[in-house]
Tab-separated table of C-alpha atoms in Angstrom:
chain	number	residue	atom	x	y	z
J	1225	MET	CA	-45.472	7.539	-6.628
J	1226	VAL	CA	-48.033	10.025	-8.237
J	1227	SER	CA	-51.611	9.918	-7.313
J	1228	ASP	CA	-54.420	11.916	-8.890
J	1229	SER	CA	-57.096	11.601	-6.356
J	1230	VAL	CA	-58.149	14.877	-5.471
J	1231	ALA	CA	-61.249	13.838	-3.370
J	1232	LEU	CA	-63.566	15.217	-6.025
J	1233	ALA	CA	-66.190	13.439	-8.304
J	1234	GLN	CA	-64.352	11.512	-10.611
J	1235	PRO	CA	-66.851	10.441	-13.531
J	1236	THR	CA	-64.327	9.882	-16.367
J	1237	PRO	CA	-60.368	9.781	-16.544
J	1238	ALA	CA	-60.572	12.816	-18.769
J	1239	ARG	CA	-62.306	14.827	-16.231
J	1240	ARG	CA	-60.354	13.760	-13.434
J	1241	LEU	CA	-57.035	14.729	-15.367
J	1242	LEU	CA	-58.656	18.104	-16.455
J	1243	LEU	CA	-59.417	18.972	-12.797
J	1244	LEU	CA	-55.633	18.796	-11.923
J	1245	ILE	CA	-54.667	21.369	-14.666
J	1246	VAL	CA	-55.210	24.516	-12.505
J	1247	PRO	CA	-53.390	23.386	-9.409
J	1248	ALA	CA	-50.421	21.927	-11.648
J	1249	LEU	CA	-50.090	25.261	-13.380
J	1250	VAL	CA	-50.054	27.126	-10.180
J	1251	VAL	CA	-47.650	24.917	-8.478
J	1252	GLY	CA	-45.266	24.928	-11.449
J	1253	THR	CA	-45.338	28.639	-11.930
J	1254	ALA	CA	-44.928	29.183	-8.244
J	1255	SER	CA	-41.889	26.793	-8.158
J	1256	ALA	CA	-40.166	28.326	-10.993
J	1257	LEU	CA	-40.736	31.857	-9.308
J	1258	ILE	CA	-39.230	30.747	-6.050
J	1259	LEU	CA	-36.239	29.014	-7.824
J	1260	LEU	CA	-35.909	32.276	-9.701
J	1261	ALA	CA	-36.017	34.533	-6.691
J	1262	VAL	CA	-33.541	32.440	-4.559
J	1263	SER	CA	-31.043	32.255	-7.588
J	1264	LEU	CA	-31.237	35.999	-8.200
J	1265	PHE	CA	-30.762	36.919	-4.646
J	1266	ALA	CA	-27.939	34.654	-4.341
J	1267	GLU	CA	-26.263	36.212	-7.394
J	1268	GLN	CA	-26.550	39.711	-5.905
J	1269	LEU	CA	-24.949	38.587	-2.555
J	1270	GLN	CA	-22.356	36.639	-4.631
J	1271	ASP	CA	-21.386	39.908	-6.485
J	1272	VAL	CA	-21.137	41.847	-3.257
J	1273	LEU	CA	-18.910	39.099	-1.465
J	1274	TRP	CA	-16.690	38.201	-4.627
J	1275	LYS	CA	-16.468	41.707	-6.330
J	1276	THR	CA	-17.374	44.706	-4.117
J	1277	LEU	CA	-16.072	43.544	-0.963
J	1278	PRO	CA	-12.598	42.304	-2.102
J	1279	ASP	CA	-12.467	45.506	-4.361
J	1280	ALA	CA	-13.043	47.522	-1.359
J	1281	LEU	CA	-10.394	45.768	0.565
J	1282	SER	CA	-7.932	45.878	-2.272
J	1283	ILE	CA	-7.739	42.160	-2.285
J	1284	GLY	CA	-7.854	40.068	-5.522
J	1285	ARG	CA	-11.302	38.797	-6.093
J	1286	TYR	CA	-10.156	35.159	-6.640
J	1287	SER	CA	-7.005	34.960	-4.760
J	1288	SER	CA	-6.117	32.112	-2.644
J	1289	LEU	CA	-6.461	34.323	0.514
J	1290	TRP	CA	-9.777	35.455	-0.393
J	1291	MET	CA	-11.179	32.143	-1.329
J	1292	ILE	CA	-10.041	30.442	1.905
J	1293	VAL	CA	-11.382	33.348	4.002
J	1294	MET	CA	-14.573	33.668	2.169
J	1295	LEU	CA	-15.387	29.998	2.064
J	1296	THR	CA	-14.402	29.488	5.894
J	1297	ALA	CA	-16.613	32.463	6.665
J	1298	THR	CA	-19.440	30.982	4.651
J	1299	GLY	CA	-19.275	27.725	6.682
J	1300	LEU	CA	-19.199	29.641	9.852
J	1301	ALA	CA	-22.207	31.660	8.821
J	1302	VAL	CA	-24.144	28.596	7.501
J	1303	GLY	CA	-23.413	26.763	10.711
J	1304	LEU	CA	-24.489	29.547	12.943
J	1305	VAL	CA	-27.865	29.731	11.097
J	1306	ILE	CA	-28.457	26.206	11.150
J	1307	ARG	CA	-27.540	26.082	14.891
J	1308	THR	CA	-30.137	28.865	15.713
J	1309	VAL	CA	-33.113	28.660	13.249
J	1310	HIS	CA	-36.225	26.634	14.043
J	1311	GLY	CA	-35.860	23.148	12.655
J	1312	HIS	CA	-32.153	23.615	11.962
J	1313	ALA	CA	-32.874	24.110	8.062
J	1314	GLY	CA	-34.051	20.535	7.707
J	1315	PRO	CA	-32.379	17.155	8.103
J	1316	ASP	CA	-28.683	16.133	7.497
J	1317	PRO	CA	-28.328	16.901	3.818
J	1318	ALA	CA	-26.362	13.754	3.276
J	1319	THR	CA	-29.413	11.654	4.141
J	1320	THR	CA	-31.633	13.304	1.574
J	1321	GLY	CA	-32.454	13.180	-2.153
J	1322	LEU	CA	-33.772	15.174	-4.936
J	1323	VAL	CA	-37.327	14.345	-4.206
J	1324	ASP	CA	-38.295	13.433	-0.257
J	1325	PRO	CA	-41.382	13.583	1.840
J	1326	PRO	CA	-42.594	17.123	2.509
J	1327	LEU	CA	-40.637	19.062	5.363
J	1328	PRO	CA	-42.528	21.117	8.071
J	1329	PRO	CA	-43.100	24.515	6.391
J	1330	ASP	CA	-41.655	26.273	9.319
J	1331	VAL	CA	-38.165	24.730	8.374
J	1332	ILE	CA	-38.440	26.374	5.092
J	1333	PRO	CA	-37.132	29.947	5.767
J	1334	GLY	CA	-33.865	28.592	7.410
J	1335	LEU	CA	-33.347	26.219	4.692
J	1336	LEU	CA	-33.792	29.039	1.998
J	1337	VAL	CA	-31.368	31.167	3.990
J	1338	VAL	CA	-28.503	28.723	4.438
J	1339	THR	CA	-29.092	27.815	0.614
J	1340	VAL	CA	-28.432	31.462	-0.411
J	1341	LEU	CA	-25.456	31.868	1.667
J	1342	ALA	CA	-23.868	28.711	0.228
J	1343	LEU	CA	-24.718	29.413	-3.450
J	1344	ALA	CA	-23.385	33.198	-2.890
J	1345	GLY	CA	-20.434	31.866	-0.899
J	1346	GLY	CA	-18.932	29.543	-3.597
J	1347	VAL	CA	-19.873	26.159	-1.961
J	1348	SER	CA	-19.704	23.420	-4.794
J	1349	LEU	CA	-23.458	22.405	-4.715
J	1350	GLY	CA	-26.266	23.488	-6.711
J	1351	PRO	CA	-29.791	24.716	-5.712
J	1352	GLU	CA	-31.814	21.748	-6.767
J	1353	ASN	CA	-32.318	19.615	-3.500
J	1354	PRO	CA	-33.198	22.480	-1.204
J	1355	ILE	CA	-35.436	24.414	-3.745
J	1356	THR	CA	-37.142	21.360	-4.467
J	1357	ALA	CA	-37.681	20.493	-0.676
J	1358	ALA	CA	-38.867	24.065	-0.137
J	1359	ASN	CA	-41.377	23.786	-2.951
J	1360	ILE	CA	-42.758	20.488	-2.075
J	1361	ALA	CA	-43.187	21.601	1.676
J	1362	LEU	CA	-44.971	24.678	0.522
J	1363	ALA	CA	-47.190	23.009	-2.114
J	1364	PHE	CA	-48.209	20.135	0.339
J	1365	TRP	CA	-48.959	22.842	3.109
J	1366	LEU	CA	-51.138	25.014	0.949
J	1367	GLY	CA	-52.530	22.119	-1.208
J	1368	ARG	CA	-53.858	20.317	1.776
J	1369	ARG	CA	-55.546	23.426	2.856
J	1370	ALA	CA	-57.325	24.016	-0.380
J	1371	ALA	CA	-58.145	20.128	-0.900
J	1372	PRO	CA	-57.915	18.466	2.668
J	1373	ASP	CA	-58.493	15.059	0.975
J	1374	SER	CA	-55.724	15.192	-1.392
J	1375	THR	CA	-52.776	13.019	-1.171
J	1376	ALA	CA	-49.223	14.129	-0.417
J	1377	ASP	CA	-48.005	12.120	-3.461
J	1378	LEU	CA	-49.990	14.576	-5.610
J	1379	TRP	CA	-48.239	17.877	-4.250
J	1380	ILE	CA	-44.873	15.911	-4.176
J	1381	ALA	CA	-45.257	15.233	-7.875
J	1382	LEU	CA	-46.384	18.618	-8.783
J	1383	ALA	CA	-43.867	20.624	-6.848
J	1384	SER	CA	-40.987	18.461	-7.817
J	1385	ALA	CA	-41.949	18.521	-11.611
J	1386	GLY	CA	-42.245	22.280	-11.614
J	1387	THR	CA	-39.041	22.655	-10.001
J	1388	ILE	CA	-37.163	20.264	-12.245
J	1389	GLY	CA	-38.760	21.787	-15.236
J	1390	ALA	CA	-37.598	25.295	-14.124
J	1391	LEU	CA	-34.158	24.007	-13.211
J	1392	PHE	CA	-33.676	22.638	-16.906
J	1393	GLY	CA	-35.791	24.942	-18.733
J	1394	THR	CA	-37.925	22.161	-20.084
J	1395	PRO	CA	-40.778	19.814	-18.932
J	1396	VAL	CA	-39.019	16.811	-20.465
J	1397	ALA	CA	-36.444	16.595	-17.686
J	1398	ALA	CA	-39.237	16.331	-15.163
J	1399	ALA	CA	-41.080	13.698	-17.093
J	1400	LEU	CA	-38.111	11.515	-17.638
J	1401	ILE	CA	-37.218	11.725	-13.883
J	1402	LEU	CA	-40.624	10.828	-12.793
J	1403	THR	CA	-40.873	7.980	-15.039
J	1404	GLU	CA	-38.228	6.235	-13.109
J	1405	SER	CA	-40.344	6.232	-9.998
J	1406	LEU	CA	-43.847	5.382	-11.660
J	1407	THR	CA	-45.202	2.187	-12.715
J	1408	ALA	CA	-48.086	2.065	-15.160
J	1409	GLY	CA	-50.534	0.589	-12.695
J	1410	GLY	CA	-51.651	-2.876	-13.803
J	1411	GLY	CA	-50.258	-2.430	-17.392
J	1412	GLU	CA	-53.250	-0.632	-18.537
J	1413	PRO	CA	-52.646	1.145	-21.969
J	1414	GLY	CA	-52.038	5.029	-21.202
J	1415	ALA	CA	-51.883	4.569	-17.378
J	1416	LEU	CA	-48.402	6.024	-17.303
J	1417	TRP	CA	-49.370	9.055	-19.278
J	1418	ASP	CA	-52.429	9.525	-16.930
J	1419	ARG	CA	-49.993	9.483	-13.965
J	1420	LEU	CA	-47.792	11.936	-15.758
J	1421	PHE	CA	-50.362	14.305	-16.755
J	1422	ALA	CA	-50.462	16.703	-13.831
J	1423	PRO	CA	-46.795	16.611	-13.172
J	1424	LEU	CA	-45.976	17.344	-16.885
J	1425	ALA	CA	-48.376	20.190	-16.767
J	1426	ALA	CA	-46.486	21.519	-13.600
J	1427	GLY	CA	-43.290	20.812	-15.553
J	1428	VAL	CA	-44.463	22.943	-18.434
J	1429	ALA	CA	-45.662	25.848	-16.190
J	1430	GLY	CA	-42.258	25.819	-14.429
J	1431	ALA	CA	-40.075	25.540	-17.483
J	1432	LEU	CA	-42.098	28.257	-19.457
J	1433	THR	CA	-41.866	30.774	-16.465
J	1434	MET	CA	-38.201	30.163	-16.158
J	1435	THR	CA	-37.631	30.348	-20.037
J	1436	LEU	CA	-39.635	33.532	-20.206
J	1437	LEU	CA	-38.123	35.281	-17.393
J	1438	ALA	CA	-34.470	34.243	-17.274
J	1439	HIS	CA	-33.782	32.407	-20.687
J	1440	PRO	CA	-31.548	29.541	-19.389
J	1441	SER	CA	-29.557	27.397	-21.600
J	1442	PHE	CA	-27.395	24.310	-21.051
J	1443	ASP	CA	-26.097	24.336	-24.585
J	1444	LEU	CA	-22.159	24.747	-24.258
J	1445	SER	CA	-21.795	25.924	-27.836
J	1446	LEU	CA	-19.121	23.284	-28.284
J	1447	PRO	CA	-17.589	22.754	-31.944
J	1448	PRO	CA	-20.067	20.801	-34.049
J	1449	TYR	CA	-19.940	16.927	-33.872
J	1450	PRO	CA	-18.357	15.724	-37.322
J	1451	GLY	CA	-20.365	12.352	-37.526
J	1452	ALA	CA	-20.170	9.072	-35.927
J	1453	HIS	CA	-17.445	6.552	-36.586
J	1454	TRP	CA	-16.944	3.222	-35.284
J	1455	ALA	CA	-13.942	4.313	-33.048
J	1456	ASP	CA	-16.512	6.851	-31.491
J	1457	LEU	CA	-18.420	3.866	-29.776
J	1458	LEU	CA	-15.261	2.849	-27.963
J	1459	SER	CA	-14.302	6.530	-27.153
J	1460	SER	CA	-17.721	7.335	-25.635
J	1461	THR	CA	-17.854	4.218	-23.655
J	1462	VAL	CA	-14.380	4.535	-22.212
J	1463	ILE	CA	-14.861	8.198	-21.435
J	1464	ALA	CA	-18.396	7.527	-19.759
J	1465	SER	CA	-16.668	4.663	-17.803
J	1466	ALA	CA	-13.868	6.788	-16.690
J	1467	GLY	CA	-16.617	9.328	-15.410
J	1468	ALA	CA	-18.553	6.855	-13.640
J	1469	ALA	CA	-15.275	5.633	-11.953
J	1470	LEU	CA	-14.671	9.237	-10.718
J	1471	GLY	CA	-18.255	9.571	-9.519
J	1472	LEU	CA	-18.044	6.131	-7.594
J	1473	ALA	CA	-14.846	7.410	-5.843
J	1474	ALA	CA	-16.948	10.332	-4.638
J	1475	VAL	CA	-19.749	8.063	-3.709
J	1476	TYR	CA	-17.606	5.691	-1.668
J	1477	ALA	CA	-15.730	8.514	0.032
J	1478	VAL	CA	-18.952	10.080	1.356
J	1479	PRO	CA	-19.546	7.804	4.401
J	1480	TYR	CA	-16.134	8.443	5.598
J	1481	THR	CA	-16.080	12.298	5.250
J	1482	HIS	CA	-19.533	12.351	6.622
J	1483	ARG	CA	-18.143	10.269	9.808
J	1484	ALA	CA	-15.288	12.671	10.217
J	1485	PHE	CA	-17.352	15.741	10.222
J	1486	ARG	CA	-19.880	14.311	12.506
J	1487	ALA	CA	-17.007	13.589	14.907
J	1488	LEU	CA	-16.874	17.262	15.523
J	1489	ARG	CA	-20.366	17.090	16.840
J	1490	HIS	CA	-21.284	20.765	16.573
J	1491	PRO	CA	-22.687	22.281	13.272
J	1492	VAL	CA	-20.690	25.549	13.460
J	1493	LEU	CA	-17.546	23.573	13.911
J	1494	MET	CA	-18.399	21.056	11.138
J	1495	LEU	CA	-19.501	23.882	8.530
J	1496	THR	CA	-16.488	26.155	9.524
J	1497	ALA	CA	-14.057	23.186	8.908
J	1498	GLY	CA	-15.891	22.301	5.763
J	1499	GLY	CA	-15.628	25.967	4.485
J	1500	LEU	CA	-12.046	26.170	5.113
J	1501	LEU	CA	-11.317	22.798	3.346
J	1502	LEU	CA	-13.495	24.178	0.303
J	1503	GLY	CA	-11.292	27.335	0.363
J	1504	LEU	CA	-8.074	25.335	0.403
J	1505	LEU	CA	-9.483	23.255	-2.496
J	1506	GLY	CA	-10.373	26.510	-4.210
J	1507	ALA	CA	-6.982	27.791	-3.987
J	1508	LEU	CA	-5.556	24.629	-5.394
J	1509	GLY	CA	-8.153	24.085	-8.567
J	1510	GLY	CA	-8.826	27.826	-9.204
J	1511	HIS	CA	-11.858	29.992	-8.950
J	1512	LEU	CA	-13.771	27.939	-11.409
J	1513	THR	CA	-13.986	24.971	-9.100
J	1514	LEU	CA	-16.112	27.190	-6.772
J	1515	PHE	CA	-19.930	27.640	-6.858
J	1516	LYS	CA	-22.615	25.369	-8.323
J	1517	GLY	CA	-20.810	24.933	-11.666
J	1518	LEU	CA	-23.225	25.906	-14.212
J	1519	ASP	CA	-21.575	29.402	-15.239
J	1520	GLU	CA	-18.282	28.026	-14.827
J	1521	VAL	CA	-18.726	25.139	-17.235
J	1522	LYS	CA	-19.776	27.677	-20.003
J	1523	GLU	CA	-16.489	29.755	-19.119
J	1524	LEU	CA	-14.542	26.319	-19.803
J	1525	SER	CA	-16.339	25.655	-23.022
J	1526	ALA	CA	-15.843	29.046	-24.477
J	1527	ASP	CA	-12.057	28.405	-24.424
J	1528	PRO	CA	-11.369	24.654	-24.606
J	1529	SER	CA	-7.806	25.205	-25.559
J	1530	GLY	CA	-7.126	27.619	-22.765
J	1531	TRP	CA	-6.156	24.763	-20.327
J	1532	SER	CA	-3.913	21.683	-20.654
J	1533	ALA	CA	-5.206	18.093	-19.959
J	1534	GLY	CA	-3.381	18.163	-16.421
J	1535	GLN	CA	-5.264	21.351	-15.566
J	1536	PHE	CA	-8.554	20.080	-16.604
J	1537	ALA	CA	-8.013	16.779	-14.628
J	1538	THR	CA	-7.018	18.794	-11.593
J	1539	MET	CA	-10.356	20.726	-11.827
J	1540	ALA	CA	-12.204	17.674	-12.147
J	1541	VAL	CA	-10.681	15.999	-9.271
J	1542	VAL	CA	-10.776	19.125	-6.875
J	1543	LYS	CA	-14.445	19.912	-7.927
J	1544	THR	CA	-15.292	16.150	-7.122
J	1545	ALA	CA	-13.515	16.503	-3.744
J	1546	ALA	CA	-15.221	19.772	-3.057
J	1547	LEU	CA	-18.616	18.006	-3.795
J	1548	VAL	CA	-18.021	15.448	-1.309
J	1549	ILE	CA	-16.876	17.746	1.314
J	1550	ALA	CA	-19.821	20.128	0.904
J	1551	ALA	CA	-22.335	17.365	0.664
J	1552	THR	CA	-21.165	15.828	3.799
J	1553	CYS	CA	-20.231	18.601	6.138
J	1554	GLY	CA	-23.808	20.236	6.288
J	1555	PHE	CA	-24.182	22.561	3.598
J	1556	ARG	CA	-27.478	22.485	2.047
J	1557	GLY	CA	-27.569	22.057	-1.799
J	1558	GLY	CA	-27.694	19.636	-4.808
J	1559	ARG	CA	-25.258	17.444	-6.460
J	1560	ILE	CA	-26.258	17.620	-10.020
J	1561	PHE	CA	-24.637	20.922	-11.357
J	1562	PRO	CA	-21.315	20.160	-9.565
J	1563	ALA	CA	-21.368	16.798	-11.023
J	1564	VAL	CA	-22.003	18.292	-14.588
J	1565	PHE	CA	-18.859	20.454	-14.102
J	1566	VAL	CA	-16.761	17.381	-13.010
J	1567	GLY	CA	-17.889	15.646	-16.256
J	1568	VAL	CA	-17.368	18.615	-18.437
J	1569	ALA	CA	-13.738	19.037	-17.097
J	1570	LEU	CA	-13.098	15.440	-17.435
J	1571	GLY	CA	-14.487	15.308	-21.021
J	1572	MET	CA	-12.337	18.181	-21.933
J	1573	CYS	CA	-9.229	16.550	-20.457
J	1574	ALA	CA	-9.966	13.494	-22.597
J	1575	HIS	CA	-10.256	15.726	-25.827
J	1576	ALA	CA	-6.770	17.415	-24.744
J	1577	LEU	CA	-5.091	14.099	-24.135
J	1578	ILE	CA	-6.611	12.544	-27.340
J	1579	ASP	CA	-7.586	15.259	-29.807
J	1580	VAL	CA	-9.002	13.087	-32.327
J	1581	VAL	CA	-11.775	12.296	-29.948
J	1582	PRO	CA	-14.400	15.153	-30.942
J	1583	LEU	CA	-15.016	17.506	-27.977
J	1584	ALA	CA	-18.809	17.223	-28.517
J	1585	LEU	CA	-18.589	13.659	-27.874
J	1586	ALA	CA	-16.155	13.506	-25.198
J	1587	VAL	CA	-17.790	16.040	-22.808
J	1588	PRO	CA	-21.302	14.659	-22.866
J	1589	SER	CA	-19.914	11.173	-22.503
J	1590	ALA	CA	-18.050	12.040	-19.179
J	1591	VAL	CA	-21.117	13.978	-18.016
J	1592	LEU	CA	-23.059	10.913	-18.521
J	1593	GLY	CA	-20.780	8.670	-16.549
J	1594	VAL	CA	-20.250	11.037	-13.616
J	1595	LEU	CA	-24.162	11.552	-13.493
J	1596	LEU	CA	-25.090	7.888	-13.456
J	1597	ALA	CA	-22.537	7.349	-10.502
J	1598	VAL	CA	-23.792	10.362	-8.615
J	1599	THR	CA	-27.393	10.629	-9.120
J	1600	ARG	CA	-28.370	6.739	-10.289
J	1601	GLN	CA	-30.814	8.357	-12.345
J	1602	GLY	CA	-30.397	6.922	-15.976
J	1603	TRP	CA	-32.964	9.314	-17.619
J	1604	LEU	CA	-31.688	12.457	-16.173
J	1605	SER	CA	-28.048	11.614	-16.910
J	1606	LEU	CA	-28.670	10.636	-20.567
J	1607	PHE	CA	-30.881	14.009	-21.050
J	1608	THR	CA	-28.549	16.204	-19.291
J	1609	ALA	CA	-25.478	14.786	-21.129
J	1610	ALA	CA	-27.496	15.327	-24.653
J	1611	VAL	CA	-28.569	18.827	-24.014
J	1612	LEU	CA	-25.165	20.190	-23.503
J	1613	VAL	CA	-24.252	19.642	-27.170
J	1614	SER	CA	-27.816	19.829	-28.735
J	1615	ASP	CA	-26.826	17.461	-31.463
J	1616	SER	CA	-29.089	14.530	-32.035
J	1617	ALA	CA	-26.082	12.734	-33.842
J	1618	VAL	CA	-24.455	12.238	-30.422
J	1619	LEU	CA	-27.612	10.654	-28.668
J	1620	PRO	CA	-27.295	6.992	-30.163
J	1621	LEU	CA	-23.632	6.981	-29.127
J	1622	LEU	CA	-24.564	8.369	-25.433
J	1623	ALA	CA	-27.253	5.613	-25.272
J	1624	PHE	CA	-24.875	3.027	-26.206
J	1625	ALA	CA	-22.287	4.176	-23.855
J	1626	SER	CA	-24.923	4.328	-20.979
J	1627	LEU	CA	-25.420	0.383	-21.171
J	1628	PRO	CA	-22.010	-0.692	-20.065
J	1629	THR	CA	-21.717	2.288	-17.790
J	1630	TRP	CA	-24.797	1.506	-16.095
J	1631	LEU	CA	-23.412	-1.954	-15.427
J	1632	LEU	CA	-20.560	-0.305	-13.473
J	1633	VAL	CA	-22.830	1.764	-11.148
J	1634	THR	CA	-25.831	-0.406	-10.599
J	1635	GLY	CA	-25.946	-2.089	-7.017
J	1636	ARG	CA	-23.237	0.204	-5.871
J	1637	PRO	CA	-23.981	2.568	-2.847
J	1638	GLN	CA	-25.705	5.824	-3.668
J	1639	MET	CA	-24.474	9.248	-2.856
J	1640	GLN	CA	-27.060	9.351	-0.090
J	1641	LEU	CA	-26.867	8.076	3.492
J	1642	HIS	CA	-29.195	6.518	5.976
J	1643	ALA	CA	-29.855	8.315	9.102
J	1644	ASP	CA	-27.124	6.261	10.864
J	1645	GLY	CA	-24.726	7.172	8.347
J	1646	THR	CA	-24.578	3.840	6.340
J	1647	PRO	CA	-24.647	4.115	2.560
J	1648	LEU	CA	-28.154	4.027	0.783
J	1649	ARG	CA	-28.361	1.169	-1.821
């Protein structure tokens, strides 16, 4: 996928890679800044919609009425923007993945507007897909003007690596994801790292920019893992498999919900109906099942005993349903962060049911299973699950659990559709 040709003299591999450092650092830093700007703007709007406005109207911030009204209004607003802006804010989000070919640059303003509205309005989607798409489009458009003979693959790799590095606060995430789409051409020693060199530099720039400005952290501060036991092998495998089963249920539901929303034909109707359903789900599952889920999982982990096993299970199922609806009715957004919430809630449910299973093992195991089913990215799933607990003793157990869990998900449909609505495999 990644090409390092820049239409410049290439006398040695080292010099060729050296020429890529500056564009990689620029693209990585810019990708992080765009992500940060969109996130901050969405947070400010979220405060207005979910604090200032309901307080002014003397309505409970997360009352069932306000959640239904706000999500329905968000769907209506996003539908109207998509209907009116140039390029309709990009293609059908159910047909797109995390890293896709560049969009036309004039589509990006509308895409960012609807992304901010969805994030602020409480839609169960993350920012990763639209922000990555925006950064790829801008990097490609500007990069080809600076170096007309450069390839699209170069700018796609730099922008996606910079964005992913910023999203997770580490370049390791970008490197792991990109290795799943790279081959070490011809098996030559070092070829893979040659191809990863520039994207890794972009990921470093994006991660450092985000870390220095926003200090992100995925660590849930769960009770420390007490140490591995033979029973933990079975526990982690069963919990990861249960997470994968729940994730696959969502995957198999996507074509049907997508078809049902497309029957409404008009984006305003589709998104308004989707917003109404999300509001009803929020009223059922509680306000923690709204939004992208990253802040909400920290609230769950801050008080693991504050909810019963049934409540955790309800939140996991409701969030899964909300993810399916949001991803198929036309909202622009990513699936990784909501899937993490589903896994965290499911893992806490498993611990609440069988408290001898350590929380620091149950939670990452469930996250691993859900992410494997939803993203079909093995390294991303393993990495994300591991960083939630920041305990290296859990990693071998997660790696073990990933093997049988992968057998459950491989060859199954993906949570992405072809243009005709059929599942992508």
